[in-house]
Amino acid sequence: MARNQKEIVSNVCEGESWYIVPSYKVMLVRDSGESVKMAGKKFAVKNPDDMAEIFRSYLDGVDREHFVVAMLDRKGNVLGLNTVSIGSVSASVVHPREVFKPAIVMGSSSIIVAHNHPSGDTAPSREDIDVTNKLVEGGKLLGIEVLDHVIIGDGYCSLKARGFI
């Protein structure tokens, strides 16, 4: 019998129909293509400079906006990075669901998000601030704190240091 999400099995004797709900298993797979090497066994984030260094290395040479999430454990060690969205030269579409999905799967206590501005200008746009606010609120509901939103360009801008978080 073919299996799909809308498969219905009829019980001829009783005249009942049953919907079969498929079961899924979610697994993490390490991406062998994009890694950032840091000195030491673990890299603990102590300040915005630490995160800017990681994100700058990760986003080096990209010509479009990339929105990235760093998942952290309770001690602030970086568990991993995930590219959430790749946009155009001046924008990327970001939904909280996609930002928090890898953090939930990895059991992260907190996250730091970042994106690059290919123009080099690190000034946050209104959209950057709005996305940050949505993520902070979503994080409160999920119990995953959003520690910062870093914009990478010719330098970097920490939205937390600027008072937006």
mmCIF file with all atom_site columns, C-alpha atoms in Angstrom:
data_model
loop_
_atom_site.group_PDB
_atom_site.id
_atom_site.type_symbol
_atom_site.label_atom_id
_atom_site.label_alt_id
_atom_site.label_comp_id
_atom_site.label_asym_id
_atom_site.label_entity_id
_atom_site.label_seq_id
_atom_site.pdbx_PDB_ins_code
_atom_site.Cartn_x
_atom_site.Cartn_y
_atom_site.Cartn_z
_atom_site.occupancy
_atom_site.B_iso_or_equiv
_atom_site.pdbx_formal_charge
_atom_site.auth_seq_id
_atom_site.auth_comp_id
_atom_site.auth_asym_id
_atom_site.auth_atom_id
_atom_site.pdbx_PDB_model_num
ATOM 1   C CA . MET A 1 1   ? 0.000   0.000  0.000  1.00 0.00 ? 1   MET A CA 1
ATOM 2   C CA . ALA A 1 2   ? 1.385   3.454  -0.921 1.00 0.00 ? 2   ALA A CA 1
ATOM 3   C CA . ARG A 1 3   ? 2.185   5.743  2.006  1.00 0.00 ? 3   ARG A CA 1
ATOM 4   C CA . ASN A 1 4   ? 1.632   9.490  1.944  1.00 0.00 ? 4   ASN A CA 1
ATOM 5   C CA . GLN A 1 5   ? 0.418   12.147 4.358  1.00 0.00 ? 5   GLN A CA 1
ATOM 6   C CA . LYS A 1 6   ? -3.220  11.834 3.303  1.00 0.00 ? 6   LYS A CA 1
ATOM 7   C CA . GLU A 1 7   ? -3.387  8.068  3.249  1.00 0.00 ? 7   GLU A CA 1
ATOM 8   C CA . ILE A 1 8   ? -6.719  6.869  4.544  1.00 0.00 ? 8   ILE A CA 1
ATOM 9   C CA . VAL A 1 9   ? -7.308  3.314  5.600  1.00 0.00 ? 9   VAL A CA 1
ATOM 10  C CA . SER A 1 10  ? -10.896 2.110  5.616  1.00 0.00 ? 10  SER A CA 1
ATOM 11  C CA . ASN A 1 11  ? -12.157 -0.520 7.964  1.00 0.00 ? 11  ASN A CA 1
ATOM 12  C CA . VAL A 1 12  ? -14.772 -2.183 5.762  1.00 0.00 ? 12  VAL A CA 1
ATOM 13  C CA . CYS A 1 13  ? -16.426 -4.127 8.574  1.00 0.00 ? 13  CYS A CA 1
ATOM 14  C CA . GLU A 1 14  ? -17.042 -1.132 10.795 1.00 0.00 ? 14  GLU A CA 1
ATOM 15  C CA . GLY A 1 15  ? -17.342 1.611  8.185  1.00 0.00 ? 15  GLY A CA 1
ATOM 16  C CA . GLU A 1 16  ? -14.672 3.714  9.914  1.00 0.00 ? 16  GLU A CA 1
ATOM 17  C CA . SER A 1 17  ? -11.909 5.693  8.205  1.00 0.00 ? 17  SER A CA 1
ATOM 18  C CA . TRP A 1 18  ? -8.582  6.392  9.852  1.00 0.00 ? 18  TRP A CA 1
ATOM 19  C CA . TYR A 1 19  ? -6.064  9.076  8.992  1.00 0.00 ? 19  TYR A CA 1
ATOM 20  C CA . ILE A 1 20  ? -2.521  7.792  9.353  1.00 0.00 ? 20  ILE A CA 1
ATOM 21  C CA . VAL A 1 21  ? -0.250  10.481 10.815 1.00 0.00 ? 21  VAL A CA 1
ATOM 22  C CA . PRO A 1 22  ? 3.320   10.100 9.586  1.00 0.00 ? 22  PRO A CA 1
ATOM 23  C CA . SER A 1 23  ? 6.141   10.027 12.110 1.00 0.00 ? 23  SER A CA 1
ATOM 24  C CA . TYR A 1 24  ? 9.341   12.061 11.595 1.00 0.00 ? 24  TYR A CA 1
ATOM 25  C CA . LYS A 1 25  ? 12.775  12.038 13.183 1.00 0.00 ? 25  LYS A CA 1
ATOM 26  C CA . VAL A 1 26  ? 14.807  15.271 13.199 1.00 0.00 ? 26  VAL A CA 1
ATOM 27  C CA . MET A 1 27  ? 18.577  14.874 13.050 1.00 0.00 ? 27  MET A CA 1
ATOM 28  C CA . LEU A 1 28  ? 21.482  17.295 13.049 1.00 0.00 ? 28  LEU A CA 1
ATOM 29  C CA . VAL A 1 29  ? 24.073  16.858 10.346 1.00 0.00 ? 29  VAL A CA 1
ATOM 30  C CA . ARG A 1 30  ? 27.375  18.726 10.596 1.00 0.00 ? 30  ARG A CA 1
ATOM 31  C CA . ASP A 1 31  ? 27.959  20.875 7.515  1.00 0.00 ? 31  ASP A CA 1
ATOM 32  C CA . SER A 1 32  ? 31.419  20.006 6.261  1.00 0.00 ? 32  SER A CA 1
ATOM 33  C CA . GLY A 1 33  ? 31.514  23.011 3.959  1.00 0.00 ? 33  GLY A CA 1
ATOM 34  C CA . GLU A 1 34  ? 31.383  25.970 6.313  1.00 0.00 ? 34  GLU A CA 1
ATOM 35  C CA . SER A 1 35  ? 33.382  25.994 9.527  1.00 0.00 ? 35  SER A CA 1
ATOM 36  C CA . VAL A 1 36  ? 35.209  28.635 11.511 1.00 0.00 ? 36  VAL A CA 1
ATOM 37  C CA . LYS A 1 37  ? 38.464  27.686 13.241 1.00 0.00 ? 37  LYS A CA 1
ATOM 38  C CA . MET A 1 38  ? 39.068  29.305 16.608 1.00 0.00 ? 38  MET A CA 1
ATOM 39  C CA . ALA A 1 39  ? 41.961  28.795 19.022 1.00 0.00 ? 39  ALA A CA 1
ATOM 40  C CA . GLY A 1 40  ? 41.266  26.457 21.920 1.00 0.00 ? 40  GLY A CA 1
ATOM 41  C CA . LYS A 1 41  ? 38.813  23.616 22.451 1.00 0.00 ? 41  LYS A CA 1
ATOM 42  C CA . LYS A 1 42  ? 35.735  25.757 22.981 1.00 0.00 ? 42  LYS A CA 1
ATOM 43  C CA . PHE A 1 43  ? 35.078  29.364 22.171 1.00 0.00 ? 43  PHE A CA 1
ATOM 44  C CA . ALA A 1 44  ? 33.255  31.253 24.914 1.00 0.00 ? 44  ALA A CA 1
ATOM 45  C CA . VAL A 1 45  ? 31.659  34.564 24.029 1.00 0.00 ? 45  VAL A CA 1
ATOM 46  C CA . LYS A 1 46  ? 32.582  37.265 26.532 1.00 0.00 ? 46  LYS A CA 1
ATOM 47  C CA . ASN A 1 47  ? 31.780  40.448 24.580 1.00 0.00 ? 47  ASN A CA 1
ATOM 48  C CA . PRO A 1 48  ? 30.593  41.721 21.181 1.00 0.00 ? 48  PRO A CA 1
ATOM 49  C CA . ASP A 1 49  ? 34.186  41.707 19.854 1.00 0.00 ? 49  ASP A CA 1
ATOM 50  C CA . ASP A 1 50  ? 34.313  37.919 20.299 1.00 0.00 ? 50  ASP A CA 1
ATOM 51  C CA . MET A 1 51  ? 31.153  37.374 18.279 1.00 0.00 ? 51  MET A CA 1
ATOM 52  C CA . ALA A 1 52  ? 32.137  39.908 15.639 1.00 0.00 ? 52  ALA A CA 1
ATOM 53  C CA . GLU A 1 53  ? 35.371  37.943 15.107 1.00 0.00 ? 53  GLU A CA 1
ATOM 54  C CA . ILE A 1 54  ? 33.468  34.695 14.563 1.00 0.00 ? 54  ILE A CA 1
ATOM 55  C CA . PHE A 1 55  ? 30.836  36.217 12.282 1.00 0.00 ? 55  PHE A CA 1
ATOM 56  C CA . ARG A 1 56  ? 33.405  38.201 10.278 1.00 0.00 ? 56  ARG A CA 1
ATOM 57  C CA . SER A 1 57  ? 35.350  35.003 9.621  1.00 0.00 ? 57  SER A CA 1
ATOM 58  C CA . TYR A 1 58  ? 32.178  33.078 8.741  1.00 0.00 ? 58  TYR A CA 1
ATOM 59  C CA . LEU A 1 59  ? 30.832  35.786 6.406  1.00 0.00 ? 59  LEU A CA 1
ATOM 60  C CA . ASP A 1 60  ? 34.145  36.704 4.792  1.00 0.00 ? 60  ASP A CA 1
ATOM 61  C CA . GLY A 1 61  ? 33.808  37.288 1.062  1.00 0.00 ? 61  GLY A CA 1
ATOM 62  C CA . VAL A 1 62  ? 30.029  36.932 0.690  1.00 0.00 ? 62  VAL A CA 1
ATOM 63  C CA . ASP A 1 63  ? 28.447  39.402 -1.722 1.00 0.00 ? 63  ASP A CA 1
ATOM 64  C CA . ARG A 1 64  ? 24.850  39.231 -0.479 1.00 0.00 ? 64  ARG A CA 1
ATOM 65  C CA . GLU A 1 65  ? 23.223  39.558 2.925  1.00 0.00 ? 65  GLU A CA 1
ATOM 66  C CA . HIS A 1 66  ? 23.486  36.411 5.025  1.00 0.00 ? 66  HIS A CA 1
ATOM 67  C CA . PHE A 1 67  ? 21.557  36.106 8.291  1.00 0.00 ? 67  PHE A CA 1
ATOM 68  C CA . VAL A 1 68  ? 23.329  33.768 10.717 1.00 0.00 ? 68  VAL A CA 1
ATOM 69  C CA . VAL A 1 69  ? 22.504  32.424 14.177 1.00 0.00 ? 69  VAL A CA 1
ATOM 70  C CA . ALA A 1 70  ? 25.120  31.308 16.704 1.00 0.00 ? 70  ALA A CA 1
ATOM 71  C CA . MET A 1 71  ? 23.822  28.804 19.245 1.00 0.00 ? 71  MET A CA 1
ATOM 72  C CA . LEU A 1 72  ? 25.354  29.013 22.729 1.00 0.00 ? 72  LEU A CA 1
ATOM 73  C CA . ASP A 1 73  ? 25.309  26.759 25.773 1.00 0.00 ? 73  ASP A CA 1
ATOM 74  C CA . ARG A 1 74  ? 24.720  27.961 29.362 1.00 0.00 ? 74  ARG A CA 1
ATOM 75  C CA . LYS A 1 75  ? 28.377  28.951 29.740 1.00 0.00 ? 75  LYS A CA 1
ATOM 76  C CA . GLY A 1 76  ? 28.411  31.035 26.561 1.00 0.00 ? 76  GLY A CA 1
ATOM 77  C CA . ASN A 1 77  ? 30.351  28.489 24.507 1.00 0.00 ? 77  ASN A CA 1
ATOM 78  C CA . VAL A 1 78  ? 29.473  28.526 20.819 1.00 0.00 ? 78  VAL A CA 1
ATOM 79  C CA . LEU A 1 79  ? 27.802  25.223 19.924 1.00 0.00 ? 79  LEU A CA 1
ATOM 80  C CA . GLY A 1 80  ? 27.496  26.005 16.230 1.00 0.00 ? 80  GLY A CA 1
ATOM 81  C CA . LEU A 1 81  ? 26.537  28.440 13.494 1.00 0.00 ? 81  LEU A CA 1
ATOM 82  C CA . ASN A 1 82  ? 23.637  28.209 11.078 1.00 0.00 ? 82  ASN A CA 1
ATOM 83  C CA . THR A 1 83  ? 22.899  30.344 8.029  1.00 0.00 ? 83  THR A CA 1
ATOM 84  C CA . VAL A 1 84  ? 19.202  31.136 8.314  1.00 0.00 ? 84  VAL A CA 1
ATOM 85  C CA . SER A 1 85  ? 18.764  33.206 5.183  1.00 0.00 ? 85  SER A CA 1
ATOM 86  C CA . ILE A 1 86  ? 20.672  34.383 2.133  1.00 0.00 ? 86  ILE A CA 1
ATOM 87  C CA . GLY A 1 87  ? 19.170  37.473 0.595  1.00 0.00 ? 87  GLY A CA 1
ATOM 88  C CA . SER A 1 88  ? 20.040  40.113 -1.950 1.00 0.00 ? 88  SER A CA 1
ATOM 89  C CA . VAL A 1 89  ? 22.689  42.811 -1.867 1.00 0.00 ? 89  VAL A CA 1
ATOM 90  C CA . SER A 1 90  ? 20.542  44.912 0.466  1.00 0.00 ? 90  SER A CA 1
ATOM 91  C CA . ALA A 1 91  ? 18.089  42.621 2.281  1.00 0.00 ? 91  ALA A CA 1
ATOM 92  C CA . SER A 1 92  ? 17.398  39.139 3.587  1.00 0.00 ? 92  SER A CA 1
ATOM 93  C CA . VAL A 1 93  ? 14.080  37.682 4.715  1.00 0.00 ? 93  VAL A CA 1
ATOM 94  C CA . VAL A 1 94  ? 14.124  36.363 8.271  1.00 0.00 ? 94  VAL A CA 1
ATOM 95  C CA . HIS A 1 95  ? 11.392  34.554 10.180 1.00 0.00 ? 95  HIS A CA 1
ATOM 96  C CA . PRO A 1 96  ? 11.750  33.782 13.908 1.00 0.00 ? 96  PRO A CA 1
ATOM 97  C CA . ARG A 1 97  ? 10.761  30.158 13.295 1.00 0.00 ? 97  ARG A CA 1
ATOM 98  C CA . GLU A 1 98  ? 13.834  29.627 11.101 1.00 0.00 ? 98  GLU A CA 1
ATOM 99  C CA . VAL A 1 99  ? 16.119  31.410 13.571 1.00 0.00 ? 99  VAL A CA 1
ATOM 100 C CA . PHE A 1 100 ? 15.042  29.363 16.589 1.00 0.00 ? 100 PHE A CA 1
ATOM 101 C CA . LYS A 1 101 ? 14.727  25.975 14.863 1.00 0.00 ? 101 LYS A CA 1
ATOM 102 C CA . PRO A 1 102 ? 18.461  25.108 15.029 1.00 0.00 ? 102 PRO A CA 1
ATOM 103 C CA . ALA A 1 103 ? 18.702  26.548 18.549 1.00 0.00 ? 103 ALA A CA 1
ATOM 104 C CA . ILE A 1 104 ? 15.887  24.302 19.759 1.00 0.00 ? 104 ILE A CA 1
ATOM 105 C CA . VAL A 1 105 ? 17.333  21.223 18.073 1.00 0.00 ? 105 VAL A CA 1
ATOM 106 C CA . MET A 1 106 ? 20.780  21.880 19.592 1.00 0.00 ? 106 MET A CA 1
ATOM 107 C CA . GLY A 1 107 ? 19.387  22.589 23.061 1.00 0.00 ? 107 GLY A CA 1
ATOM 108 C CA . SER A 1 108 ? 20.802  26.117 23.127 1.00 0.00 ? 108 SER A CA 1
ATOM 109 C CA . SER A 1 109 ? 20.342  28.329 26.162 1.00 0.00 ? 109 SER A CA 1
ATOM 110 C CA . SER A 1 110 ? 20.870  31.497 24.170 1.00 0.00 ? 110 SER A CA 1
ATOM 111 C CA . ILE A 1 111 ? 21.621  32.774 20.692 1.00 0.00 ? 111 ILE A CA 1
ATOM 112 C CA . ILE A 1 112 ? 23.399  35.646 19.025 1.00 0.00 ? 112 ILE A CA 1
ATOM 113 C CA . VAL A 1 113 ? 22.271  36.593 15.543 1.00 0.00 ? 113 VAL A CA 1
ATOM 114 C CA . ALA A 1 114 ? 24.198  38.471 12.910 1.00 0.00 ? 114 ALA A CA 1
ATOM 115 C CA . HIS A 1 115 ? 23.984  39.561 9.348  1.00 0.00 ? 115 HIS A CA 1
ATOM 116 C CA . ASN A 1 116 ? 26.291  41.372 7.004  1.00 0.00 ? 116 ASN A CA 1
ATOM 117 C CA . HIS A 1 117 ? 25.807  44.587 5.087  1.00 0.00 ? 117 HIS A CA 1
ATOM 118 C CA . PRO A 1 118 ? 27.730  44.126 1.815  1.00 0.00 ? 118 PRO A CA 1
ATOM 119 C CA . SER A 1 119 ? 27.785  47.924 1.424  1.00 0.00 ? 119 SER A CA 1
ATOM 120 C CA . GLY A 1 120 ? 30.076  48.093 4.473  1.00 0.00 ? 120 GLY A CA 1
ATOM 121 C CA . ASP A 1 121 ? 27.740  50.455 6.364  1.00 0.00 ? 121 ASP A CA 1
ATOM 122 C CA . THR A 1 122 ? 26.961  48.902 9.757  1.00 0.00 ? 122 THR A CA 1
ATOM 123 C CA . ALA A 1 123 ? 24.166  51.301 10.723 1.00 0.00 ? 123 ALA A CA 1
ATOM 124 C CA . PRO A 1 124 ? 21.049  49.289 11.658 1.00 0.00 ? 124 PRO A CA 1
ATOM 125 C CA . SER A 1 125 ? 17.980  49.824 9.483  1.00 0.00 ? 125 SER A CA 1
ATOM 126 C CA . ARG A 1 126 ? 14.448  50.059 10.848 1.00 0.00 ? 126 ARG A CA 1
ATOM 127 C CA . GLU A 1 127 ? 13.915  46.497 9.583  1.00 0.00 ? 127 GLU A CA 1
ATOM 128 C CA . ASP A 1 128 ? 17.011  45.308 11.487 1.00 0.00 ? 128 ASP A CA 1
ATOM 129 C CA . ILE A 1 129 ? 15.626  46.754 14.716 1.00 0.00 ? 129 ILE A CA 1
ATOM 130 C CA . ASP A 1 130 ? 12.135  45.331 14.086 1.00 0.00 ? 130 ASP A CA 1
ATOM 131 C CA . VAL A 1 131 ? 13.503  41.828 13.404 1.00 0.00 ? 131 VAL A CA 1
ATOM 132 C CA . THR A 1 132 ? 15.609  42.066 16.562 1.00 0.00 ? 132 THR A CA 1
ATOM 133 C CA . ASN A 1 133 ? 12.571  42.993 18.656 1.00 0.00 ? 133 ASN A CA 1
ATOM 134 C CA . LYS A 1 134 ? 10.566  40.076 17.216 1.00 0.00 ? 134 LYS A CA 1
ATOM 135 C CA . LEU A 1 135 ? 13.399  37.670 17.950 1.00 0.00 ? 135 LEU A CA 1
ATOM 136 C CA . VAL A 1 136 ? 13.798  38.927 21.526 1.00 0.00 ? 136 VAL A CA 1
ATOM 137 C CA . GLU A 1 137 ? 10.062  38.434 22.146 1.00 0.00 ? 137 GLU A CA 1
ATOM 138 C CA . GLY A 1 138 ? 10.101  34.994 20.519 1.00 0.00 ? 138 GLY A CA 1
ATOM 139 C CA . GLY A 1 139 ? 13.110  34.018 22.593 1.00 0.00 ? 139 GLY A CA 1
ATOM 140 C CA . LYS A 1 140 ? 11.294  34.958 25.791 1.00 0.00 ? 140 LYS A CA 1
ATOM 141 C CA . LEU A 1 141 ? 8.437   32.624 24.874 1.00 0.00 ? 141 LEU A CA 1
ATOM 142 C CA . LEU A 1 142 ? 10.830  29.775 24.070 1.00 0.00 ? 142 LEU A CA 1
ATOM 143 C CA . GLY A 1 143 ? 13.228  30.299 26.961 1.00 0.00 ? 143 GLY A CA 1
ATOM 144 C CA . ILE A 1 144 ? 16.124  31.021 24.591 1.00 0.00 ? 144 ILE A CA 1
ATOM 145 C CA . GLU A 1 145 ? 17.643  34.428 25.288 1.00 0.00 ? 145 GLU A CA 1
ATOM 146 C CA . VAL A 1 146 ? 18.705  36.601 22.349 1.00 0.00 ? 146 VAL A CA 1
ATOM 147 C CA . LEU A 1 147 ? 21.963  38.075 23.639 1.00 0.00 ? 147 LEU A CA 1
ATOM 148 C CA . ASP A 1 148 ? 22.807  40.326 20.699 1.00 0.00 ? 148 ASP A CA 1
ATOM 149 C CA . HIS A 1 149 ? 22.314  41.123 17.033 1.00 0.00 ? 149 HIS A CA 1
ATOM 150 C CA . VAL A 1 150 ? 25.584  41.999 15.327 1.00 0.00 ? 150 VAL A CA 1
ATOM 151 C CA . ILE A 1 151 ? 25.807  43.734 11.957 1.00 0.00 ? 151 ILE A CA 1
ATOM 152 C CA . ILE A 1 152 ? 29.036  43.066 10.064 1.00 0.00 ? 152 ILE A CA 1
ATOM 153 C CA . GLY A 1 153 ? 30.387  45.511 7.488  1.00 0.00 ? 153 GLY A CA 1
ATOM 154 C CA . ASP A 1 154 ? 33.565  47.571 7.359  1.00 0.00 ? 154 ASP A CA 1
ATOM 155 C CA . GLY A 1 155 ? 33.408  47.339 11.148 1.00 0.00 ? 155 GLY A CA 1
ATOM 156 C CA . TYR A 1 156 ? 30.585  45.944 13.234 1.00 0.00 ? 156 TYR A CA 1
ATOM 157 C CA . CYS A 1 157 ? 27.587  47.193 15.174 1.00 0.00 ? 157 CYS A CA 1
ATOM 158 C CA . SER A 1 158 ? 26.211  45.492 18.286 1.00 0.00 ? 158 SER A CA 1
ATOM 159 C CA . LEU A 1 159 ? 22.521  46.258 18.671 1.00 0.00 ? 159 LEU A CA 1
ATOM 160 C CA . LYS A 1 160 ? 22.821  45.375 22.362 1.00 0.00 ? 160 LYS A CA 1
ATOM 161 C CA . ALA A 1 161 ? 25.642  47.893 22.846 1.00 0.00 ? 161 ALA A CA 1
ATOM 162 C CA . ARG A 1 162 ? 23.500  50.443 21.013 1.00 0.00 ? 162 ARG A CA 1
ATOM 163 C CA . GLY A 1 163 ? 20.617  49.866 23.466 1.00 0.00 ? 163 GLY A CA 1
ATOM 164 C CA . PHE A 1 164 ? 18.201  48.085 21.116 1.00 0.00 ? 164 PHE A CA 1
ATOM 165 C CA . ILE A 1 165 ? 18.222  44.900 23.240 1.00 0.00 ? 165 ILE A CA 1
#
